[in-house]
XYZ file of C-alpha atoms in Angstrom:
339
model
C 5.644 -16.432 11.385
C 4.989 -13.495 13.671
C 4.322 -12.673 17.281
C 3.860 -9.458 19.189
C 6.493 -8.073 21.549
C 6.657 -4.976 23.727
C 9.295 -2.977 21.903
C 6.869 -1.106 19.718
C 8.508 -2.150 16.503
C 9.986 -5.370 15.172
C 12.778 -7.696 16.110
C 14.559 -10.325 14.072
C 14.945 -13.584 15.946
C 16.549 -16.596 14.336
C 14.374 -17.307 11.310
C 11.521 -15.063 12.449
C 10.784 -11.392 12.212
C 8.101 -10.344 14.649
C 5.943 -7.305 13.902
C 4.909 -5.429 16.992
C 2.380 -2.847 18.121
C -0.850 -3.361 16.259
C -1.404 0.302 15.605
C 2.004 0.566 13.907
C 0.680 -1.506 11.035
C -2.236 0.837 10.479
C -0.849 2.830 7.584
C -3.357 4.033 5.047
C -3.129 2.359 1.656
C -5.352 4.503 -0.535
C -3.877 7.375 -2.518
C -5.082 10.825 -1.570
C -4.856 14.134 -3.367
C -2.694 16.954 -2.044
C -5.788 19.036 -1.250
C -6.615 16.772 1.717
C -3.084 15.913 2.772
C -0.016 17.686 4.119
C 3.646 17.395 3.209
C 5.806 15.914 5.999
C 7.414 19.259 6.857
C 4.025 20.958 7.232
C 2.627 18.008 9.195
C 5.595 18.146 11.584
C 4.917 21.825 12.308
C 1.222 21.190 12.924
C 2.097 18.429 15.370
C 4.707 20.561 17.185
C 7.478 18.119 16.298
C 10.921 18.595 14.865
C 11.336 16.870 11.532
C 13.422 14.052 12.990
C 10.799 13.501 15.697
C 8.058 13.444 13.090
C 9.894 10.877 10.957
C 10.294 8.650 14.004
C 6.617 9.060 14.898
C 5.759 7.777 11.414
C 8.144 4.831 11.781
C 6.558 3.916 15.114
C 3.051 4.103 13.693
C 2.062 7.086 15.844
C 1.353 9.148 12.728
C -0.041 7.414 9.642
C 0.769 8.416 6.097
C -0.559 7.760 2.606
C 1.112 7.585 -0.820
C 0.861 10.761 -2.855
C -1.099 10.467 -6.084
C 1.752 12.071 -8.047
C 4.413 9.856 -6.474
C 7.305 11.064 -4.353
C 7.198 11.457 -0.587
C 4.260 10.103 1.366
C 1.847 12.625 2.847
C -0.263 12.951 5.980
C -4.056 13.197 5.715
C -5.621 16.216 7.384
C -7.881 13.821 9.303
C -4.805 12.110 10.751
C -3.430 15.429 11.970
C -6.755 16.141 13.685
C -6.793 12.664 15.251
C -3.313 13.006 16.720
C -3.958 16.524 18.014
C -7.131 15.307 19.743
C -5.286 12.593 21.695
C -4.996 13.054 25.436
C -1.803 14.788 26.512
C -0.967 16.235 23.105
C 1.720 17.358 22.323
C 3.736 16.263 25.378
C 2.607 12.648 25.179
C 3.509 12.432 21.495
C 6.932 13.933 22.139
C 7.455 11.427 24.926
C 6.863 8.514 22.551
C 9.510 9.744 20.116
C 12.116 10.912 22.628
C 15.455 9.248 21.962
C 18.570 8.973 24.089
C 22.139 7.998 23.429
C 24.360 5.878 25.631
C 25.099 8.522 28.258
C 21.506 9.709 28.714
C 20.184 6.153 28.511
C 22.555 5.118 31.268
C 21.368 8.034 33.403
C 17.731 6.960 32.954
C 18.641 3.444 34.088
C 20.905 4.590 36.900
C 23.876 2.624 35.541
C 27.240 3.496 34.022
C 27.513 4.141 30.269
C 29.665 1.012 30.000
C 26.955 -1.168 31.529
C 24.305 0.392 29.297
C 26.440 -0.388 26.245
C 26.730 -4.003 27.384
C 22.941 -4.224 27.680
C 22.610 -2.918 24.117
C 25.229 -5.316 22.760
C 23.360 -8.205 24.375
C 20.081 -7.124 22.767
C 18.425 -6.174 26.058
C 17.727 -2.675 24.739
C 17.199 -2.192 21.020
C 18.303 0.853 19.014
C 15.707 2.722 17.020
C 18.028 5.080 15.110
C 21.683 5.601 14.352
C 23.958 8.070 12.638
C 27.629 8.347 11.738
C 29.399 11.200 13.486
C 32.336 13.205 12.189
C 34.757 10.642 13.617
C 33.070 7.941 11.493
C 31.723 6.312 14.621
C 28.202 4.888 14.723
C 26.079 6.596 17.373
C 23.132 4.416 18.415
C 19.919 5.988 19.721
C 17.211 4.322 21.799
C 13.626 5.140 22.701
C 13.652 6.786 26.107
C 10.333 5.140 27.007
C 11.742 1.666 26.299
C 14.788 2.431 28.437
C 12.534 3.491 31.320
C 10.436 0.351 30.940
C 13.535 -1.841 31.043
C 14.789 -0.126 34.207
C 11.372 -0.413 35.888
C 10.872 -4.115 35.137
C 11.311 -6.195 38.303
C 12.986 -9.036 36.444
C 15.790 -6.702 35.338
C 16.660 -5.448 38.817
C 19.547 -7.908 39.246
C 21.096 -6.735 35.974
C 21.214 -3.110 37.070
C 23.445 -3.725 40.080
C 26.293 -6.047 40.872
C 28.275 -8.172 38.459
C 26.994 -9.158 35.050
C 25.907 -12.838 35.144
C 28.611 -15.220 33.996
C 26.725 -16.413 30.908
C 26.254 -12.871 29.648
C 29.872 -11.991 30.408
C 30.983 -14.914 28.287
C 28.953 -13.687 25.344
C 30.399 -10.188 25.654
C 33.920 -11.576 25.803
C 33.159 -13.573 22.655
C 32.293 -10.349 20.819
C 28.502 -10.405 20.843
C 26.965 -7.215 19.502
C 23.336 -7.401 18.407
C 22.770 -3.688 17.847
C 23.029 -3.765 14.025
C 20.906 -6.889 13.654
C 18.197 -5.697 16.028
C 18.069 -2.330 14.285
C 17.638 -4.115 10.952
C 14.673 -5.960 12.458
C 12.954 -2.693 13.320
C 13.848 -1.163 9.979
C 12.501 -3.962 7.803
C 9.240 -4.001 9.761
C 8.648 -0.338 9.038
C 9.587 -0.572 5.373
C 7.348 -3.603 4.809
C 4.383 -1.753 6.296
C 4.987 1.171 3.950
C 5.567 -0.926 0.830
C 2.823 -0.392 -1.704
C 2.785 -3.639 -3.700
C 4.422 -7.091 -3.816
C 7.406 -5.873 -5.840
C 8.051 -3.097 -3.315
C 7.897 -5.636 -0.480
C 10.378 -7.855 -2.302
C 12.682 -4.847 -2.733
C 12.602 -4.215 1.022
C 13.759 -7.756 1.754
C 16.358 -7.649 -1.030
C 17.795 -4.406 0.338
C 19.254 -6.275 3.337
C 21.147 -8.798 1.203
C 24.411 -8.136 -0.613
C 24.241 -8.105 -4.392
C 25.974 -11.465 -4.808
C 23.366 -13.282 -2.734
C 20.540 -11.330 -4.325
C 21.775 -12.319 -7.799
C 21.685 -15.967 -6.762
C 18.001 -15.680 -5.875
C 17.055 -13.233 -8.658
C 18.893 -14.379 -11.807
C 16.785 -12.212 -14.136
C 18.649 -8.878 -14.578
C 15.392 -7.058 -15.411
C 13.886 -8.150 -12.116
C 17.032 -7.108 -10.274
C 16.938 -3.698 -11.947
C 13.298 -3.303 -10.910
C 14.097 -4.234 -7.308
C 16.994 -1.787 -7.377
C 14.673 1.050 -8.416
C 12.206 0.194 -5.639
C 14.659 -0.392 -2.803
C 14.248 1.966 0.181
C 16.740 4.747 0.658
C 19.411 4.099 3.248
C 18.916 6.013 6.521
C 20.593 9.378 6.274
C 20.935 8.800 2.519
C 24.758 9.017 2.524
C 26.273 9.969 -0.802
C 28.051 7.128 -2.642
C 31.756 7.387 -1.955
C 31.300 9.413 1.242
C 32.977 8.207 4.468
C 29.559 7.267 5.870
C 28.531 5.185 2.834
C 30.475 1.962 3.612
C 29.423 2.143 7.270
C 25.774 2.531 6.282
C 26.134 -0.332 3.806
C 27.528 -2.549 6.521
C 24.727 -1.822 8.974
C 22.144 -2.311 6.224
C 23.482 -5.710 5.131
C 22.656 -8.964 6.930
C 25.706 -10.597 8.488
C 24.650 -13.700 10.414
C 24.234 -16.954 8.480
C 20.796 -17.628 9.957
C 19.647 -14.063 9.281
C 20.865 -14.357 5.689
C 19.115 -17.678 5.170
C 15.868 -16.281 6.554
C 16.061 -13.303 4.194
C 16.842 -15.556 1.235
C 13.734 -17.622 1.976
C 11.603 -14.500 2.460
C 12.860 -12.984 -0.777
C 12.109 -16.156 -2.732
C 8.554 -16.164 -1.361
C 8.120 -12.423 -1.993
C 9.287 -12.862 -5.588
C 6.760 -15.625 -6.170
C 3.975 -13.317 -5.016
C 5.336 -10.369 -7.009
C 5.597 -12.361 -10.250
C 2.065 -13.588 -9.740
C 0.942 -9.973 -9.238
C 2.589 -8.777 -12.472
C 5.843 -9.330 -14.387
C 8.706 -6.953 -13.768
C 9.056 -4.314 -16.481
C 11.730 -4.961 -19.061
C 14.402 -2.276 -19.023
C 16.239 -0.989 -22.073
C 19.657 -1.970 -20.740
C 21.220 -3.702 -17.781
C 24.810 -3.857 -16.537
C 27.042 -6.181 -18.576
C 26.369 -9.730 -17.508
C 23.484 -8.517 -15.386
C 25.748 -8.043 -12.371
C 26.671 -4.969 -10.400
C 30.028 -4.204 -8.844
C 30.095 -5.272 -5.204
C 32.527 -3.229 -3.130
C 33.952 -4.742 0.033
C 33.496 -2.469 3.043
C 36.673 -1.874 5.042
C 36.532 -2.780 8.735
C 35.528 0.041 11.050
C 38.062 1.399 13.559
C 38.005 -0.283 16.955
C 35.795 1.712 19.297
C 32.817 0.858 21.460
C 30.545 3.101 19.418
C 31.858 1.824 16.078
C 29.998 -0.861 14.189
C 31.378 -4.240 15.309
C 32.873 -6.705 12.864
C 30.679 -9.658 13.819
C 27.256 -10.511 15.113
C 26.420 -13.794 16.819
C 24.008 -16.267 15.309
C 20.769 -17.048 17.070
C 18.128 -14.922 18.666
C 17.869 -11.146 18.718
C 18.565 -11.040 22.461
C 21.727 -12.808 23.479
C 21.123 -16.332 24.712
C 24.263 -18.215 23.809
C 27.969 -17.529 23.267
C 30.168 -18.069 20.275
C 29.698 -15.581 17.417
C 30.383 -16.928 13.954
C 32.790 -14.719 12.013
C 32.160 -14.466 8.338
C 33.392 -12.179 5.632
C 30.367 -10.912 3.786
C 30.685 -8.995 0.562
C 28.703 -5.821 0.985
C 26.972 -4.083 -1.865
C 26.152 -0.465 -2.441
C 23.382 0.041 -4.990
C 22.514 3.529 -6.051
C 18.825 4.030 -5.655
C 16.878 5.700 -8.476
C 13.616 7.452 -7.957
C 10.634 5.572 -9.323
């Protein structure tokens, strides 16, 4: 089901999600007491990183974490801090791995216009690693600077950096191709699955990318759905329910393409089989009437190049064929409760 690529994270391609970078999977699984571990904020200071840089280093597998024995946020073993600090080129090399750029700076690194860089990203040729919603409710995509440099330096990409965009790629852009949300979801689910502690947590990661209607079809038991709801990862940026950023975050976090949805449905069914075999879901005192949650429909985002597009094309995570399939997908917002 998996294969390694060079992006340093994961990518979702058709019915496959491909974990990448072997060291990224090397998270510790044993629980460690606070006497031998550091809180993320303290670990960031010891590694000379800003907190956002530290969080990205964890996501990329550059800094490994362990669950805390008392629950709550994961922690960093003292031995891991010493290992990272002993690496050659510390701290500059570590900062280089987590450096991110937006469209303008990414274009400057490639030596192309911002418009051309955006087209590369929409086609899946460069893959976002982070995003945020600015005050204008526009989605700002961020990319790893090192990946941008590698793309620009690759000989096979030289023809894309100058001259006209090849006709096949132009056709896909004219048809509305935009793979940024889908490719980001591929990276996100890879990280969350590596951090998940048990089969139920892994199932919750997969379920978090499906809207509540589809999840209810696969998970008819309301107690199981409530358990998955409690375990689901927090949305990036953790926007407050009802805030302007909440529906945008929900849209990015919800699978849109039919083939992506079908892959997630199959993965969730398999994950549930393993989770039920591991242990039954706890029975909760109460569930929503009928065992269903309200599913709000996200309004379309304003038209802007940086705004989340309305459609993604089916097929692979890098654009290979035209003709996006438009579908209206009901998007769910589930409030996450601490476990």
